[in-house]
CSV table of C-alpha atoms in Angstrom, one decimal:
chain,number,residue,atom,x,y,z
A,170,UNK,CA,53.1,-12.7,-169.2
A,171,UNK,CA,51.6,-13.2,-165.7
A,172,UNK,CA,48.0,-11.5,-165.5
A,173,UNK,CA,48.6,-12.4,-161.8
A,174,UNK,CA,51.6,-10.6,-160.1
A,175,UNK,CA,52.6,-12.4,-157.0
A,176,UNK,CA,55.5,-11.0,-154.4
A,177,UNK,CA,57.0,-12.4,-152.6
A,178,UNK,CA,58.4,-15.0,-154.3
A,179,UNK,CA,59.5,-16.4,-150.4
A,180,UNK,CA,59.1,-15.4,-146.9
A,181,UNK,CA,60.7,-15.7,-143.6
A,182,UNK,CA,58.8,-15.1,-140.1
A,183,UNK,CA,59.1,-15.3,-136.5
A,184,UNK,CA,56.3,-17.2,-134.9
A,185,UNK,CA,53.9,-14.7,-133.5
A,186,UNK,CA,54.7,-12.5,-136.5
A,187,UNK,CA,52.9,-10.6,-139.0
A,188,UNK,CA,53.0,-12.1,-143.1
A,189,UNK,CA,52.4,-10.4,-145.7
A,190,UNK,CA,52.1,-11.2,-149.0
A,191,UNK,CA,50.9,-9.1,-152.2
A,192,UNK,CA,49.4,-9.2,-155.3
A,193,UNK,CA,48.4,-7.0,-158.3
A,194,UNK,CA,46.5,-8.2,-161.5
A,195,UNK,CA,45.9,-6.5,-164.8
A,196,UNK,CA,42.8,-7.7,-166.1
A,197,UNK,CA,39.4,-5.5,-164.9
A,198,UNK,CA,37.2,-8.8,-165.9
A,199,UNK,CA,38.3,-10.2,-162.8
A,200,UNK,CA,35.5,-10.5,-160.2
A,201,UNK,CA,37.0,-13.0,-157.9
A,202,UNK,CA,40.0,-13.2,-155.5
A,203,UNK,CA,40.9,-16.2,-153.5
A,204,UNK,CA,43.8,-17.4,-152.0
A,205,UNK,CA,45.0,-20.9,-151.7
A,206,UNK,CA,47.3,-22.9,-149.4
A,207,UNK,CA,49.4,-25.4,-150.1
A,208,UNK,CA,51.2,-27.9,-148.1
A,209,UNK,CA,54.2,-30.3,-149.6
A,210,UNK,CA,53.0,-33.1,-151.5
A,211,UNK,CA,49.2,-31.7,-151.7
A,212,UNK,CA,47.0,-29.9,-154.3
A,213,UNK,CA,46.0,-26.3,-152.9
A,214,UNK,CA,42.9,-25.6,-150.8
A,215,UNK,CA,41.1,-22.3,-150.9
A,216,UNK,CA,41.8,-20.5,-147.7
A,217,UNK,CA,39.8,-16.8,-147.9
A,218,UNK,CA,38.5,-15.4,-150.6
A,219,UNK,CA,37.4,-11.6,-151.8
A,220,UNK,CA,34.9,-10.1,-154.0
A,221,UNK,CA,36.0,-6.4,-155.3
A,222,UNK,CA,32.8,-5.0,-153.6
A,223,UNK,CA,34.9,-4.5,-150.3
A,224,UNK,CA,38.1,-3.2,-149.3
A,225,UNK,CA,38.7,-6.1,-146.5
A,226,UNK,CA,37.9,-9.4,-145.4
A,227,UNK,CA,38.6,-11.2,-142.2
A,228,UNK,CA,38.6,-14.6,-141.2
A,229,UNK,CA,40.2,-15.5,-137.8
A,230,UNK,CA,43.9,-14.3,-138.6
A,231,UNK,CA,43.7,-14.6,-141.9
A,232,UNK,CA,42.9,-11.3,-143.3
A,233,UNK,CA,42.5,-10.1,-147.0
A,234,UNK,CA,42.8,-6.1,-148.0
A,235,UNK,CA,42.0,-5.5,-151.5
A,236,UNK,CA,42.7,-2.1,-153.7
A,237,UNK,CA,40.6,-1.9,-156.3
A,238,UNK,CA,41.7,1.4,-157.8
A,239,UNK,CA,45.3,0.1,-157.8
A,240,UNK,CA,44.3,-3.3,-159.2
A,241,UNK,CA,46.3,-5.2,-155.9
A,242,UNK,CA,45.2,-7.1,-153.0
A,243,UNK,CA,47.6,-8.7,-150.1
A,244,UNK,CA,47.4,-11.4,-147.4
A,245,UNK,CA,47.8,-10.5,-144.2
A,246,UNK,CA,48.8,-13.7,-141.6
A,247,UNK,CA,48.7,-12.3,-137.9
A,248,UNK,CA,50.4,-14.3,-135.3
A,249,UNK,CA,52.1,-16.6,-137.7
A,250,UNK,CA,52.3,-19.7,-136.4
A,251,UNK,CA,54.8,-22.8,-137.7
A,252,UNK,CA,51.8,-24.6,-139.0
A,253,UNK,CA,51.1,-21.8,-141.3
A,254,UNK,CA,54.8,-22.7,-143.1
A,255,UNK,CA,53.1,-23.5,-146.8
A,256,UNK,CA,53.4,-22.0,-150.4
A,257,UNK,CA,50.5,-19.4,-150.3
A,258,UNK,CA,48.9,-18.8,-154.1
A,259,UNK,CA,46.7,-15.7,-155.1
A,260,UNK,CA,44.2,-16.3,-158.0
A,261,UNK,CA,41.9,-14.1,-159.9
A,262,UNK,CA,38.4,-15.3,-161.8
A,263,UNK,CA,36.8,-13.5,-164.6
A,264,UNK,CA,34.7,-14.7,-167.0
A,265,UNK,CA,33.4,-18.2,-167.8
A,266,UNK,CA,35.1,-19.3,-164.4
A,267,UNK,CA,39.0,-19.1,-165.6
A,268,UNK,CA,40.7,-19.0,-162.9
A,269,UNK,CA,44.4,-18.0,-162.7
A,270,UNK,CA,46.9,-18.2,-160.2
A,271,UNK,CA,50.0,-15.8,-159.0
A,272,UNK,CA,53.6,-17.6,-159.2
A,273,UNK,CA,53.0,-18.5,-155.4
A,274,UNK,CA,54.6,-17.5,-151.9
A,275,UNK,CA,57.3,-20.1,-150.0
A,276,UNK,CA,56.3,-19.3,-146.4
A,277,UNK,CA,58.3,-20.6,-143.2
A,278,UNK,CA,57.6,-19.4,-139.8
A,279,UNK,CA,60.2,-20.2,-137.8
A,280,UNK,CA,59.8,-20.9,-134.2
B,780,UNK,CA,33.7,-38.5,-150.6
B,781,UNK,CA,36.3,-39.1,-153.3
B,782,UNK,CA,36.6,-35.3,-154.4
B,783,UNK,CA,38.9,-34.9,-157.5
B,784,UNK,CA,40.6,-38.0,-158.1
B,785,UNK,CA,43.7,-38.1,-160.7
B,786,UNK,CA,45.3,-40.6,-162.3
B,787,UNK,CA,48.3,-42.2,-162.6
B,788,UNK,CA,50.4,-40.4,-159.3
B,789,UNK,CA,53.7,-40.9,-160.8
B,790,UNK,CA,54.7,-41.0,-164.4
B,791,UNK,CA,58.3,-41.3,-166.3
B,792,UNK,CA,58.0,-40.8,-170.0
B,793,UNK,CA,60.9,-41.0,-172.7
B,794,UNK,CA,60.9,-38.0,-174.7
B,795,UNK,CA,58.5,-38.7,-177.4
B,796,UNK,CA,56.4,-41.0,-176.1
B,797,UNK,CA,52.4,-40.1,-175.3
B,798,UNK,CA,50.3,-40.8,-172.6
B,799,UNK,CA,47.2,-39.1,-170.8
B,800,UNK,CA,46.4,-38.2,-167.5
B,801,UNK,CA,42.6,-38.6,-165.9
B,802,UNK,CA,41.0,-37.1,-163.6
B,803,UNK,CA,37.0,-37.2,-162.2
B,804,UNK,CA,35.4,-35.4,-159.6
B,805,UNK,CA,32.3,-36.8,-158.2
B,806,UNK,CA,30.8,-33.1,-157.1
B,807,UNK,CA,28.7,-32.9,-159.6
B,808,UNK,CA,31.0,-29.2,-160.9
B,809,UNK,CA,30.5,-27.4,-164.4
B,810,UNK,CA,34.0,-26.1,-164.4
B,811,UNK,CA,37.4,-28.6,-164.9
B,812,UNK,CA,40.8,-27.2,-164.9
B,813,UNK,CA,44.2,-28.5,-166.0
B,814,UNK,CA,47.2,-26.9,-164.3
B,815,UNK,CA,50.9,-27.7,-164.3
B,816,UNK,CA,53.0,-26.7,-161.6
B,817,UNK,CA,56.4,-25.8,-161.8
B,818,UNK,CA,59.3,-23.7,-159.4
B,819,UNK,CA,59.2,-20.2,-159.1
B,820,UNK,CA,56.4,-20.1,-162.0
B,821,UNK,CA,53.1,-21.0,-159.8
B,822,UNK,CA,50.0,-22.7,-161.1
B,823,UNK,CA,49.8,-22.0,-164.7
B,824,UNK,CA,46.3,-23.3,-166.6
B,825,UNK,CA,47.0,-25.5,-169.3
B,826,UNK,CA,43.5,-25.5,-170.1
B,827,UNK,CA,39.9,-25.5,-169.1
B,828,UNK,CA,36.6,-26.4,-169.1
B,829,UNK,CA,33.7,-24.2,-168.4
B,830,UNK,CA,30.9,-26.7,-168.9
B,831,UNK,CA,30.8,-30.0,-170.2
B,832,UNK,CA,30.9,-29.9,-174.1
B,833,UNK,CA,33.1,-27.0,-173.8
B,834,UNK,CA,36.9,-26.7,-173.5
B,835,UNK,CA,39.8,-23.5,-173.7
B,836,UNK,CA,43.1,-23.0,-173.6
B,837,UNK,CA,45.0,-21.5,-171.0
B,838,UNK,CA,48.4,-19.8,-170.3
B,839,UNK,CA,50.2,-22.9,-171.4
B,840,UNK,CA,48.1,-24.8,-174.0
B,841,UNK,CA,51.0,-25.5,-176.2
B,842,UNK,CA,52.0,-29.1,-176.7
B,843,UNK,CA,48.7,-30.8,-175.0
B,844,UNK,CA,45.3,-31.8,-175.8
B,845,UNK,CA,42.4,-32.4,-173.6
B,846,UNK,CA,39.1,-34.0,-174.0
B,847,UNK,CA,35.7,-33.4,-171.3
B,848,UNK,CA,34.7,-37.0,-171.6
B,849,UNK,CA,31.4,-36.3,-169.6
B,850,UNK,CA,30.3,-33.7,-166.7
B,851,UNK,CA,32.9,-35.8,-164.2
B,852,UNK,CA,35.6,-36.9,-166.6
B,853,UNK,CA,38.5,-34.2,-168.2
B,854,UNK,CA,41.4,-35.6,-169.2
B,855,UNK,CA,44.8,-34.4,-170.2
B,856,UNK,CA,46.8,-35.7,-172.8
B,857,UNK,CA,50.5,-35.5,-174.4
B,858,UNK,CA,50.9,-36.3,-177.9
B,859,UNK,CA,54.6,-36.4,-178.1
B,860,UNK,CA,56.3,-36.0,-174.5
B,861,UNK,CA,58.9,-33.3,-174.3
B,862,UNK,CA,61.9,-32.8,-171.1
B,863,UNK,CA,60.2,-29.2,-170.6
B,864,UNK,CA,57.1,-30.9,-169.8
B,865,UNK,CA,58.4,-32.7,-166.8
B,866,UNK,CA,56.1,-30.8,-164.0
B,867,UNK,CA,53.6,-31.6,-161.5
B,868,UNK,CA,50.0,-31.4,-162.7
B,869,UNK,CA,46.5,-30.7,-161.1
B,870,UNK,CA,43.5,-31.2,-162.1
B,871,UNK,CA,40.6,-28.7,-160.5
B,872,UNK,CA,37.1,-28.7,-160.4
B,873,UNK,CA,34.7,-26.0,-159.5
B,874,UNK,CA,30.9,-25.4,-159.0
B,875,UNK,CA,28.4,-23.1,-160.6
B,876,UNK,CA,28.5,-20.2,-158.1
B,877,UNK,CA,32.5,-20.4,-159.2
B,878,UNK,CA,33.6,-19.8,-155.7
B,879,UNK,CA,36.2,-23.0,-154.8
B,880,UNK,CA,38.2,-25.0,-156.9
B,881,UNK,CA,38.6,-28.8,-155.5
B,882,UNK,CA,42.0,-29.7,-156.3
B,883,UNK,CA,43.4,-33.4,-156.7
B,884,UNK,CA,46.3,-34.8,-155.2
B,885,UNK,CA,48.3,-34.3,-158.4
B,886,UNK,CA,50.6,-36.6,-161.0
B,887,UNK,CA,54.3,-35.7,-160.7
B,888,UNK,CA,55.4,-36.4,-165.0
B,889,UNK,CA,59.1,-37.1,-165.7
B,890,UNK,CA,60.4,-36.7,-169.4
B,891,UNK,CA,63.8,-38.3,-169.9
């Protein structure tokens, strides 16, 4: 069983689009949430990450929004570009720095 | 700046047989990871390493063994190779504040 709920699982966008891509986790230990990117033939690379202390985090058009009541947070991709076409993982860390990953999101932005 | 270097890159076992995979990172990181990567199933952790002299198991622990040589050195091993292990592997590496894991390049494992 997945303590890490990705969805999902793949994603088809227009260039100039919005993405969108959701998670929802179980455990309440959790006190960290990143997400990674991953291009083919690469290990991932953190892209943004979130602390449960706020509700949103920005970073150029790479935004995170983060529910803590509903134990969810989501990636939001504005203006999607075709360079942004990788697999997009969420992650959770809680406790002694175990850190666990969501089943991952296929993105392609089409041009 | 080597990072989080793993090796071998590509591996084909016969089922049965038992091999290990290495990895070091030079950063100087508490934390070491072990993560096999497979379709439709994401990163799942095989097992960790929270500190040097400690180690855990993970989602996935079954069927594997690992050993933190030293603060740089973690390293994965298969006692008796299986088809359902065939995967691609990463090995991770993270610093005190536990804010970014450093990922390797990974080892794509073939059991036949």
């Amino acid at each position: 069983q997945q303590q890490v709920k990705q969805s999902p699982q793949s994603l088809i966008v227009q260039k100039g689009g919005i993405s969108i891509i959701n998670c929802a986790y179980e455990n309440t230990a959790f006190d960290y949430f990143p997400w990674y990117q991953q291009f083919p033939g690469k290990g991932p690379a953190l892209l943004i990450a979130i602390r449960p202390d706020v509700s949103e985090k920005k970073e150029g058009r790479f935004t995170i929004s983060f529910n803590k009541s509903a134990k969810q947070f989501s990636l939001h991709i504005m203006d999607s570009q075709p360079g942004d076409s990788a697999t997009y993982f969420c992650a959770a860390n809680g406790g002694y720095n175990k850190l666990i990953f969501g089943a991952g999101t296929r993105l392609a932005v089409h041009p | 700046n080597a990072g989080v270097t793993q090796t071998p890159k590509f591996q084909v076992l016969k089922t049965g047989q038992s091999m290990t995979l290495q990895c070091a990172q030079d950063m100087n990181h508490n934390s070491m990871y072990w993560y096999r990567q497979d379709p439709g199933m994401g990163l799942r952790l095989i097992y960790y390493s929270a500190s040097e002299g400690t180690t855990d198991k993970g989602e996935v622990p079954n069927g594997y063994n690992v050993s933190r040589l030293n603060k740089r050195e973690f390293s994965l091993r298969l006692e008796s190779a299986a088809p359902s292990q065939t995967s691609v592997y990463f090995c991770a590496s993270m610093g005190q504040g536990g804010t970014e894991a450093f990922f390797g390049q990974g080892t794509r494992l073939t059991v036949v």
